[in-house]
Coordinates of C-alpha atoms and ligand atoms in Angstrom, one line a residue:
M1 CA -5.5 13.4 31.6
E2 CA -2.5 11.6 30.2
T3 CA -3.1 8.2 28.7
T4 CA -0.7 5.8 27.2
L5 CA -1.2 3.7 24.0
R6 CA 1.2 1.0 22.8
G7 CA 2.1 0.1 19.2
V8 CA 5.3 -1.0 17.5
G9 CA 8.1 1.5 17.6
V10 CA 9.8 1.5 14.1
S11 CA 11.8 4.7 14.0
H12 CA 13.8 6.1 16.9
G13 CA 13.4 9.4 18.6
V14 CA 10.7 11.5 20.3
A15 CA 8.1 13.7 18.6
I16 CA 5.7 15.9 20.6
G17 CA 3.0 17.8 18.7
E18 CA -0.6 18.2 17.6
V19 CA -2.4 15.4 15.9
R20 CA -3.3 15.8 12.2
H21 CA -5.1 13.0 10.4
M22 CA -4.3 11.9 6.9
G23 CA -7.8 12.2 5.4
T24 CA -9.0 9.1 3.7
A25 CA -10.8 9.1 0.4
V26 CA -14.3 10.5 0.9
L27 CA -16.8 7.7 1.2
E28 CA -20.0 7.9 -0.8
P29 CA -22.6 9.5 1.5
P30 CA -25.7 7.3 1.9
A31 CA -28.6 8.1 -0.4
K32 CA -31.1 8.6 2.4
Q33 CA -34.3 10.8 2.0
I34 CA -35.0 13.8 4.2
P35 CA -38.5 15.3 4.9
T36 CA -39.2 18.3 2.6
D37 CA -39.4 20.7 5.6
E38 CA -35.7 20.0 6.3
A39 CA -34.7 21.2 2.8
P40 CA -34.1 24.9 3.6
R41 CA -31.8 23.9 6.5
E42 CA -29.9 21.4 4.3
Q43 CA -29.6 24.0 1.5
S44 CA -28.1 26.5 3.9
R45 CA -25.7 23.8 5.3
A46 CA -24.6 23.1 1.7
R47 CA -24.1 26.8 0.9
Q48 CA -22.0 27.4 4.1
A49 CA -19.8 24.3 3.4
V50 CA -19.2 25.5 -0.2
E51 CA -18.3 29.1 0.9
A52 CA -16.0 27.8 3.7
V53 CA -14.2 25.5 1.3
A54 CA -13.8 28.2 -1.3
A55 CA -12.6 30.7 1.3
D56 CA -10.1 28.1 2.6
L57 CA -8.8 27.4 -1.0
I58 CA -8.3 31.2 -1.6
A59 CA -6.5 31.7 1.7
R60 CA -4.2 28.8 1.0
G61 CA -3.6 30.2 -2.5
N62 CA -2.6 33.6 -1.0
L63 CA -0.1 31.9 1.2
A64 CA 1.3 29.7 -1.5
G65 CA 1.6 32.4 -4.2
G66 CA 2.8 31.6 -7.8
E67 CA 1.4 28.8 -9.9
A68 CA -0.2 27.1 -6.9
Q69 CA -2.3 30.2 -6.2
A70 CA -3.8 30.1 -9.7
V71 CA -4.7 26.4 -9.3
L72 CA -6.3 27.0 -5.9
E73 CA -8.2 30.0 -7.1
A74 CA -9.5 28.0 -10.1
Q75 CA -10.7 25.3 -7.6
A76 CA -12.4 27.9 -5.5
M77 CA -14.3 29.1 -8.6
M78 CA -15.4 25.6 -9.3
A79 CA -16.7 25.3 -5.8
Q80 CA -18.8 28.5 -6.2
D81 CA -20.1 27.7 -9.7
P82 CA -23.7 29.0 -9.6
E83 CA -25.1 26.3 -11.9
L84 CA -23.5 23.6 -9.7
M85 CA -25.0 25.2 -6.6
A86 CA -28.4 25.4 -8.3
D87 CA -28.2 21.7 -9.0
V88 CA -27.3 21.0 -5.4
E89 CA -30.3 23.0 -4.1
R90 CA -32.6 21.2 -6.6
R91 CA -31.5 17.8 -5.4
I92 CA -32.0 18.8 -1.8
A93 CA -35.5 20.2 -2.6
V94 CA -36.5 16.7 -3.7
G95 CA -35.2 14.9 -0.6
S96 CA -31.4 14.6 -0.8
T97 CA -29.2 15.3 2.2
A98 CA -26.7 18.2 1.6
E99 CA -23.7 15.8 1.3
R100 CA -25.5 13.4 -1.1
A101 CA -26.7 16.3 -3.2
V102 CA -23.1 17.7 -3.5
Y103 CA -21.8 14.3 -4.3
D104 CA -24.4 13.7 -7.1
A105 CA -24.3 17.2 -8.5
F106 CA -20.5 17.0 -8.8
A107 CA -20.7 13.5 -10.4
A108 CA -23.0 14.9 -13.1
Y109 CA -20.6 17.8 -13.7
R110 CA -17.6 15.5 -13.7
A111 CA -19.1 13.3 -16.4
L112 CA -19.6 16.5 -18.6
L113 CA -16.0 17.5 -18.0
A114 CA -14.5 14.1 -18.6
G115 CA -16.1 13.9 -22.0
A116 CA -15.1 17.5 -23.0
G117 CA -11.6 17.2 -24.4
E118 CA -8.2 16.7 -23.0
Y119 CA -7.8 20.1 -21.2
L120 CA -11.1 19.9 -19.3
A121 CA -10.7 16.2 -18.6
G122 CA -7.4 17.1 -16.9
R123 CA -9.4 19.3 -14.5
V124 CA -11.4 16.3 -13.2
A125 CA -8.9 15.5 -10.5
D126 CA -9.2 19.1 -9.3
L127 CA -13.0 18.9 -9.3
D128 CA -12.9 15.7 -7.3
D129 CA -10.7 17.3 -4.8
V130 CA -13.2 20.2 -4.4
R131 CA -16.1 17.8 -4.0
N132 CA -14.2 15.7 -1.5
R133 CA -13.5 18.8 0.6
I134 CA -17.1 19.9 0.6
V135 CA -18.4 16.5 1.4
A136 CA -15.8 16.0 4.2
R137 CA -16.8 19.3 5.7
L138 CA -20.5 18.4 5.6
L139 CA -19.8 14.9 7.2
G140 CA -17.4 16.4 9.8
V141 CA -14.5 14.1 8.8
P142 CA -10.9 15.2 8.1
M143 CA -10.2 16.7 4.7
P144 CA -8.9 14.1 2.3
G145 CA -5.2 13.8 1.6
V146 CA -2.2 15.3 3.4
P147 CA -3.2 17.7 6.2
D148 CA -3.6 21.4 5.3
S149 CA -1.3 22.7 8.0
D150 CA 1.4 25.4 8.1
E151 CA 2.4 24.3 11.6
P152 CA 4.4 21.1 12.3
Y153 CA 2.3 18.1 13.3
V154 CA 2.3 14.4 14.2
L155 CA 0.7 12.6 11.2
I156 CA -1.9 10.0 11.9
A157 CA -2.9 7.6 9.2
R158 CA -4.3 4.1 8.7
D159 CA -1.2 3.4 6.7
L160 CA 0.8 5.4 4.2
A161 CA 1.2 4.4 0.5
P162 CA 4.3 5.5 -1.4
A163 CA 2.1 7.8 -3.5
D164 CA 0.8 9.6 -0.4
T165 CA 4.3 10.2 0.8
A166 CA 5.3 12.1 -2.3
L167 CA 2.9 14.9 -1.1
L168 CA 4.2 15.3 2.4
D169 CA 6.2 18.4 3.3
P170 CA 9.0 16.8 5.4
S171 CA 9.6 20.1 7.3
L172 CA 6.1 19.9 8.8
V173 CA 6.0 16.2 9.8
L174 CA 7.3 15.7 13.4
G175 CA 6.5 12.0 13.4
F176 CA 4.1 9.3 12.3
V177 CA 1.6 7.1 14.0
T178 CA -0.4 4.5 12.0
E179 CA -3.1 2.1 12.9
E180 CA -2.0 -0.5 10.4
G181 CA 1.4 -1.5 9.1
G182 CA 4.2 -3.4 10.7
P183 CA 8.0 -2.9 11.1
T184 CA 8.5 -3.3 7.3
S185 CA 5.5 -1.3 6.0
H186 CA 6.1 1.7 3.9
S187 CA 5.1 4.0 6.7
A188 CA 8.0 2.6 8.7
I189 CA 10.4 2.8 5.9
L190 CA 9.4 6.4 5.1
A191 CA 9.7 7.5 8.7
R192 CA 13.3 6.1 8.9
A193 CA 14.1 7.8 5.6
M194 CA 12.8 11.1 6.9
G195 CA 14.5 10.6 10.2
V196 CA 11.3 11.1 12.2
P197 CA 10.1 9.0 15.0
A198 CA 7.2 6.6 14.2
V199 CA 5.0 4.1 15.8
V200 CA 2.9 1.6 13.7
A201 CA 0.2 -1.0 14.4
L202 CA -1.3 1.2 17.1
P203 CA -4.8 0.1 17.8
G204 CA -7.1 3.2 18.1
A205 CA -4.8 5.5 16.3
S206 CA -7.5 6.6 13.9
E207 CA -9.6 7.7 16.9
L208 CA -7.0 10.2 18.3
A209 CA -8.7 13.6 18.3
E210 CA -7.6 16.1 15.6
G211 CA -5.6 18.8 17.4
S212 CA -4.9 16.8 20.6
V213 CA -1.3 16.7 21.7
V214 CA 0.7 13.5 21.7
A215 CA 4.2 12.5 22.5
V216 CA 5.5 9.7 20.3
D217 CA 8.4 7.5 21.5
G218 CA 9.6 5.7 18.4
S219 CA 12.0 3.5 20.3
T220 CA 9.5 2.0 22.8
G221 CA 6.4 2.2 20.6
E222 CA 4.6 4.3 23.3
V223 CA 2.3 7.2 22.4
F224 CA 1.3 9.5 25.3
V225 CA -1.9 11.4 24.8
D226 CA -2.0 14.8 26.5
P227 CA 1.4 14.2 28.1
S228 CA 2.1 16.0 31.4
A229 CA 4.9 18.6 31.5
E230 CA 7.0 16.2 33.5
K231 CA 6.6 13.4 30.9
R232 CA 7.5 15.8 28.0
A233 CA 10.6 16.9 29.9
A234 CA 11.7 13.3 30.7
L235 CA 11.2 12.2 27.1
E236 CA 13.0 15.2 25.6
A237 CA 15.9 14.7 28.1
A238 CA 16.2 11.0 27.2
A239 CA 16.2 11.8 23.4
A240 CA 18.9 14.5 23.8
E241 CA 21.1 12.0 25.8
R242 CA 20.7 9.4 23.1
K243 CA 21.6 11.9 20.4
A244 CA 24.8 13.0 22.2
A245 CA 25.9 9.4 22.6
L246 CA 25.4 8.8 18.9
A247 CA 27.3 11.9 17.8
A248 CA 30.4 10.4 19.6
A249 CA 30.5 7.4 17.2
V250 CA 32.0 8.1 13.8
G251 CA 33.8 6.3 11.0
P252 CA 33.2 3.1 9.0
G253 CA 31.1 0.3 10.5
A254 CA 33.1 -2.3 12.5
T255 CA 32.9 -4.4 15.5
S256 CA 35.0 -3.5 18.5
D257 CA 37.8 -5.9 17.3
G258 CA 37.9 -4.4 13.9
H259 CA 35.7 -6.7 11.8
K260 CA 34.5 -4.4 9.1
V261 CA 30.7 -4.3 8.2
P262 CA 30.1 -1.5 5.8
L263 CA 27.1 0.6 6.8
L264 CA 25.2 1.7 3.7
A265 CA 22.1 3.8 3.1
N266 CA 18.7 2.9 1.7
V267 CA 17.6 5.8 -0.6
G268 CA 14.6 6.4 -2.8
G269 CA 16.3 9.1 -5.0
P270 CA 18.6 12.0 -5.0
G271 CA 16.6 13.7 -2.3
D272 CA 17.7 11.2 0.3
V273 CA 21.4 11.5 -0.5
P274 CA 22.3 14.5 1.7
A275 CA 21.1 12.7 4.9
A276 CA 23.0 9.6 3.9
V277 CA 26.2 11.5 3.4
E278 CA 25.7 13.4 6.7
A279 CA 25.1 10.1 8.5
G280 CA 28.5 8.9 7.2
A281 CA 27.0 6.1 4.9
E282 CA 29.8 4.3 3.2
G283 CA 27.7 4.0 0.1
V284 CA 24.2 3.0 -0.9
G285 CA 23.0 -0.5 -0.3
L286 CA 19.6 -0.1 -1.7
F287 CA 18.4 2.5 -4.2
R288 CA 14.7 1.9 -4.5
T289 CA 14.2 3.2 -8.0
E290 CA 10.4 2.8 -8.0
F291 CA 10.0 6.3 -6.6
L292 CA 11.1 7.7 -10.0
F293 CA 8.2 5.9 -11.6
L294 CA 5.5 7.4 -9.4
D295 CA 5.2 10.7 -11.3
D296 CA 3.4 9.3 -14.2
S297 CA 0.8 6.5 -13.9
K298 CA 0.8 5.8 -17.6
K299 CA 4.4 5.3 -18.6
A300 CA 8.0 4.8 -17.4
P301 CA 10.2 7.9 -17.0
S302 CA 12.3 8.6 -20.1
E303 CA 15.9 7.2 -20.2
Q304 CA 17.2 10.8 -19.9
K305 CA 15.2 11.5 -16.8
Q306 CA 16.5 8.3 -15.3
V307 CA 20.1 9.0 -16.2
E308 CA 19.9 12.3 -14.4
A309 CA 18.5 10.9 -11.2
Y310 CA 20.9 7.9 -11.1
R311 CA 23.9 10.1 -11.8
K312 CA 23.0 12.4 -8.9
V313 CA 23.1 9.5 -6.5
L314 CA 26.2 7.9 -8.1
E315 CA 28.1 11.2 -7.9
A316 CA 27.5 11.5 -4.2
F317 CA 29.6 8.4 -3.4
P318 CA 32.6 8.9 -5.7
Q319 CA 34.7 6.0 -4.3
G320 CA 31.8 4.1 -2.6
R321 CA 29.5 1.3 -3.5
V322 CA 26.1 2.1 -4.9
V323 CA 23.7 -0.8 -5.2
V324 CA 20.8 0.0 -7.5
R325 CA 17.7 -2.1 -7.4
V326 CA 15.9 -2.3 -10.7
L327 CA 12.2 -1.4 -10.6
D328 CA 10.2 -3.4 -8.0
A329 CA 6.6 -2.8 -9.2
G330 CA 3.6 -4.7 -8.0
A331 CA 2.0 -5.8 -4.7
D332 CA 2.6 -3.0 -2.2
K333 CA 4.1 -0.8 -4.9
P334 CA 1.6 -1.1 -7.8
L335 CA 2.2 0.9 -11.0
E336 CA -0.9 1.4 -13.2
F337 CA 0.8 0.8 -16.5
L338 CA 2.6 -2.4 -15.4
T339 CA 0.8 -4.1 -12.6
P340 CA -2.2 -6.3 -13.5
A341 CA -5.3 -4.9 -11.9
D342 CA -7.1 -8.2 -11.4
E343 CA -4.7 -10.3 -9.5
P344 CA -6.4 -12.2 -6.7
N345 CA -3.3 -12.0 -4.6
P346 CA -0.8 -9.4 -5.8
A347 CA 1.9 -10.3 -3.4
L348 CA 2.0 -13.7 -5.0
G349 CA 1.5 -12.4 -8.5
V350 CA 3.5 -10.6 -11.2
R351 CA 5.7 -8.3 -9.2
G352 CA 9.4 -7.3 -9.0
L353 CA 11.6 -9.1 -11.5
R354 CA 8.5 -11.0 -12.9
T355 CA 7.1 -7.7 -14.0
L356 CA 10.3 -6.7 -15.7
L357 CA 10.7 -10.0 -17.5
D358 CA 7.2 -9.4 -18.9
H359 CA 8.1 -5.9 -19.9
P360 CA 11.7 -6.3 -21.2
E361 CA 11.7 -2.8 -22.7
V362 CA 11.2 -1.2 -19.3
L363 CA 14.1 -3.2 -17.9
R364 CA 16.3 -2.5 -20.9
T365 CA 15.7 1.3 -20.7
Q366 CA 16.5 1.2 -17.0
L367 CA 19.7 -0.8 -17.4
Q368 CA 20.9 1.4 -20.3
A369 CA 20.1 4.5 -18.2
L370 CA 22.3 3.1 -15.4
A371 CA 25.1 2.3 -17.8
K372 CA 25.1 5.9 -19.1
A373 CA 24.8 7.4 -15.6
A374 CA 27.8 5.5 -14.4
A375 CA 30.0 6.2 -17.5
G376 CA 33.2 7.9 -16.5
L377 CA 32.5 7.8 -12.7
P378 CA 34.9 5.9 -10.4
V379 CA 31.9 4.5 -8.4
Y380 CA 31.5 0.8 -7.8
L381 CA 28.1 0.2 -9.4
E382 CA 26.1 -2.9 -8.4
V383 CA 22.7 -3.7 -9.8
M384 CA 20.3 -6.1 -8.3
A385 CA 16.9 -7.6 -9.1
P386 CA 14.0 -7.8 -6.6
M387 CA 12.0 -11.0 -6.1
V388 CA 14.4 -13.5 -7.6
A389 CA 12.9 -16.9 -7.0
D390 CA 15.5 -19.3 -8.5
R391 CA 18.5 -19.7 -10.8
T392 CA 16.4 -19.2 -13.9
D393 CA 15.3 -15.8 -12.7
A394 CA 18.9 -14.9 -11.7
K395 CA 20.2 -15.9 -15.2
A396 CA 17.5 -14.0 -17.0
F397 CA 18.5 -10.9 -15.0
A398 CA 22.2 -11.3 -15.5
D399 CA 21.6 -11.9 -19.3
A400 CA 19.6 -8.6 -19.5
C401 CA 22.4 -6.7 -17.7
R402 CA 25.0 -8.1 -20.1
E403 CA 22.9 -7.3 -23.1
A404 CA 22.5 -3.7 -22.0
G405 CA 26.3 -3.4 -21.8
L406 CA 26.3 -2.7 -18.1
Q407 CA 29.7 -2.6 -16.5
A408 CA 28.7 -3.5 -13.0
K409 CA 28.3 -6.4 -10.6
F410 CA 24.9 -8.1 -10.9
G411 CA 23.2 -9.4 -7.8
A412 CA 20.0 -11.0 -6.6
M413 CA 17.8 -10.0 -3.7
V414 CA 16.9 -12.8 -1.4
E415 CA 13.2 -12.1 -0.6
I416 CA 11.6 -15.4 -1.3
P417 CA 12.4 -18.4 0.9
S418 CA 13.3 -20.5 -2.2
A419 CA 16.1 -18.0 -2.9
A420 CA 17.6 -18.5 0.5
L421 CA 17.2 -22.3 0.3
R422 CA 19.0 -22.4 -3.0
A423 CA 21.3 -19.5 -2.6
R424 CA 24.3 -21.4 -3.9
S425 CA 22.7 -22.2 -7.2
I426 CA 21.6 -18.6 -7.6
L427 CA 25.2 -17.5 -7.0
Q428 CA 26.3 -19.5 -10.1
E429 CA 24.6 -16.6 -12.1
V430 CA 25.2 -13.5 -10.0
E431 CA 28.0 -12.0 -7.9
F432 CA 26.3 -11.0 -4.7
L433 CA 23.2 -11.4 -2.6
S434 CA 21.2 -8.8 -0.7
L435 CA 18.7 -10.0 1.8
G436 CA 15.3 -8.1 1.6
T437 CA 14.2 -9.2 5.1
N438 CA 10.9 -7.3 4.7
D439 CA 9.6 -9.5 2.0
L440 CA 11.5 -12.5 3.2
A441 CA 9.5 -12.3 6.5
Q442 CA 6.3 -11.7 4.6
Y443 CA 6.8 -14.9 2.5
T444 CA 8.3 -17.0 5.2
F445 CA 5.4 -16.4 7.6
A446 CA 2.6 -15.9 5.0
A447 CA 2.0 -12.6 6.8
D448 CA 1.1 -9.6 4.6
R449 CA 3.5 -6.8 5.5
Q450 CA 0.7 -4.2 5.2
V451 CA -1.6 -5.8 7.8
G452 CA -1.1 -4.6 11.4
A453 CA -2.9 -7.6 12.8
V454 CA -0.1 -9.9 11.7
S455 CA 2.8 -7.7 12.6
R456 CA 4.0 -10.2 15.2
L457 CA 4.9 -12.5 12.4
Q458 CA 6.7 -9.7 10.5
D459 CA 9.1 -9.3 13.4
P460 CA 12.6 -9.8 11.9
W461 CA 13.7 -11.4 15.1
Q462 CA 11.7 -14.5 14.3
P463 CA 14.2 -17.4 14.6
A464 CA 12.9 -18.9 11.3
L465 CA 13.9 -15.7 9.5
L466 CA 17.3 -15.7 11.2
D467 CA 17.8 -19.3 10.0
L468 CA 17.2 -18.2 6.4
V469 CA 19.6 -15.3 6.8
A470 CA 22.2 -17.6 8.1
L471 CA 21.7 -20.0 5.2
A472 CA 22.1 -17.3 2.6
A473 CA 25.1 -15.8 4.3
E474 CA 26.9 -19.2 4.7
S475 CA 26.1 -20.0 1.0
A476 CA 27.6 -16.7 -0.1
K477 CA 30.7 -17.3 2.0
A478 CA 31.1 -20.8 0.5
E479 CA 31.0 -19.2 -2.9
G480 CA 33.4 -16.5 -2.0
K481 CA 30.8 -13.8 -2.6
S482 CA 29.1 -11.1 -0.5
C483 CA 25.7 -11.2 1.2
G484 CA 24.3 -7.9 2.7
V485 CA 21.0 -7.1 4.4
C486 CA 19.0 -4.2 3.0
G487 CA 15.7 -4.9 4.7
E488 CA 14.5 -3.0 7.7
A489 CA 16.1 -5.7 10.0
A490 CA 19.5 -3.9 9.4
S491 CA 18.2 -0.8 11.1
D492 CA 17.6 -2.4 14.5
P493 CA 21.0 -1.9 16.3
L494 CA 20.8 -5.1 18.3
L495 CA 19.7 -7.1 15.4
A496 CA 22.4 -5.6 13.3
C497 CA 24.9 -7.2 15.7
V498 CA 23.1 -10.5 15.4
L499 CA 23.1 -10.3 11.6
T500 CA 26.8 -9.6 11.7
G501 CA 27.2 -12.7 13.8
L502 CA 25.2 -14.7 11.2
G503 CA 27.8 -13.8 8.6
V504 CA 26.2 -10.9 6.8
T505 CA 28.8 -8.8 5.1
S506 CA 27.1 -5.3 4.9
L507 CA 24.1 -3.6 6.4
S508 CA 22.0 -1.1 4.6
M509 CA 19.3 1.1 6.2
G510 CA 17.6 4.4 6.3
A511 CA 20.2 7.1 7.0
A512 CA 18.7 8.0 10.4
A513 CA 19.5 4.6 11.7
I514 CA 23.2 4.5 10.7
P515 CA 24.5 6.3 13.8
Y516 CA 22.6 4.0 16.1
V517 CA 23.8 0.9 14.4
R518 CA 27.4 2.2 14.2
A519 CA 27.5 3.0 17.9
T520 CA 26.1 -0.4 18.9
L521 CA 28.2 -2.5 16.6
A522 CA 31.4 -0.8 17.9
K523 CA 30.6 -2.0 21.4
Y524 CA 31.0 -5.8 20.7
T525 CA 33.5 -8.2 19.2
L526 CA 32.7 -10.4 16.3
A527 CA 32.8 -13.4 18.6
Q528 CA 30.2 -11.8 20.9
C529 CA 28.0 -11.1 17.8
E530 CA 28.3 -14.8 16.8
R531 CA 27.4 -16.0 20.3
A532 CA 24.4 -13.6 20.3
A533 CA 23.3 -14.9 16.9
A534 CA 23.6 -18.5 18.0
A535 CA 21.6 -17.8 21.2
A536 CA 18.9 -16.0 19.2
R537 CA 18.6 -18.9 16.8
A538 CA 18.3 -21.4 19.6
T539 CA 15.0 -19.8 20.8
D540 CA 11.4 -20.3 19.5
S541 CA 10.0 -16.8 19.4
A542 CA 11.0 -13.3 18.3
E543 CA 10.7 -12.0 21.9
D544 CA 12.9 -14.8 23.3
A545 CA 15.4 -14.3 20.4
R546 CA 15.8 -10.6 21.3
R547 CA 16.1 -11.3 25.0
A548 CA 18.7 -14.1 24.4
A549 CA 20.8 -11.8 22.2
Q550 CA 20.6 -9.0 24.6
A551 CA 21.6 -11.3 27.5
V552 CA 24.7 -12.5 25.6
L553 CA 25.7 -9.0 24.6
S554 CA 25.3 -7.4 28.0
G555 CA 27.3 -10.3 29.5
E556 CA 24.5 -11.6 31.7
Ligands
LIG601 C1 12.7 -5.9 1.4 O1 11.7 -6.6 1.0 O2 13.3 -6.2 2.5 C2 13.2 -4.8 0.7 C3 14.4 -4.2 1.0 O3 12.5 -4.3 -0.4 P1 11.2 -3.4 -0.2 O4 11.0 -3.1 1.3 O5 11.3 -2.2 -1.0 O6 10.1 -4.4 -0.7
LIG602 MG1 11.1 -6.2 -1.1

């Protein structure tokens, strides 16, 4: 029977498909004792699980071919290692459950490998993966990591970290549903970047049955479990209608009376560029460079590797603006070699620009790589720092840019309320502002952006957040400088009109949102946007702000 669940819609569109769970890290099975007469049954359970996992690895290797096949076959051999199996059976014979025996036997083998030289130590991660697969099978829980599926699916997760997302095959993910997260969580950002529908903060998402069919409406936040044929047809028809309306809107971003608001794309690397170009982005408003740093947990990418990645993005927008954000490590984007492991509250700790000022060599390499990447290109390069708190921060960043010989505009992100409150003093040091409304909401409301339970406070329609946006935009105007928005607020079409009315000078968002924002902005005059902004700010809640803006724009 069809049931309806409600979460927060964060990426438009409709996805219909089978549920696949993102397996969580395998928990340690409890060390409970079993009676000795149960040992033969447990031993046979263990053998069957090992054989099934080995067979699955081999089958996936056959499908993948090439180098991947060799790795998967080596893993299958690890699973079937006779000594390991003998150790598992011995442990069961003295009272372990099958899952606990596998867990402990692999731990002993792991310790041997880890101490046996670099090559074997490098196999530890593969061994852990094999152990996790066998234990997951014995516990009857989803396999850890990205689902093993060759068919497209709707991905269900508690939340997605940037590192998980690197492993996803975008051609297989129809949409996302997460139990945690809010409109600014990485799950939401990734869904928009991939152009797939997503619903976050959906209570009970983790309990959706593997293989059941869901229809995800990323605009309304509804998830229909076992949707009827009529429901599917209605959702698909509505999605097709929306798509056709969007295709009709083309060209640069502007209000109906011609007030220009450049629509820029948020990208994580060269891979996101084709979608941005296709959506008609007028440039890049936020290049999140931290994705380049995820490949190696021990060190920063070489200058050369960075030059290549930056150049690919810069070349895609020959006459356009490209705003590159220097590395934003820490808090929700930790990097092992830079982020302190023992901070009691990482979001309030050493992150963003603070990390870079503590590691000037990382900042220098990145700025030099940017200077080399832009050399000889006609692009308008702009470079900005995340998590600027005050004028001292802004000056330190601008000095570092000058020392690196960077020919670009230097800017500051406004993500901390202090930066919005003292925007004019920050603008004595830098040439533009870019509002990171995701973190600005987190710090204004003391509401962790990764926690679903406080997503109400993460809502970018909150009037207090709109007040800070207005303050920053007015300050920039008074200084004759620009102030864009690159947080997720810019991707909400109605809010984009309100931001325009507040005086924001450009909007940057995941490529998939650009057509929606362009089409909506083109329906209203600047004066209407200003009235909608004033009406939204005059309310006391996010819901009322949205309703008030909607009422003004629809002429009620
Ligand atoms: C923001 O905080 O709004 C922002 C754009 O940065 P990120 O989401 O990468 O923290
Ligand atoms: Mg941020």
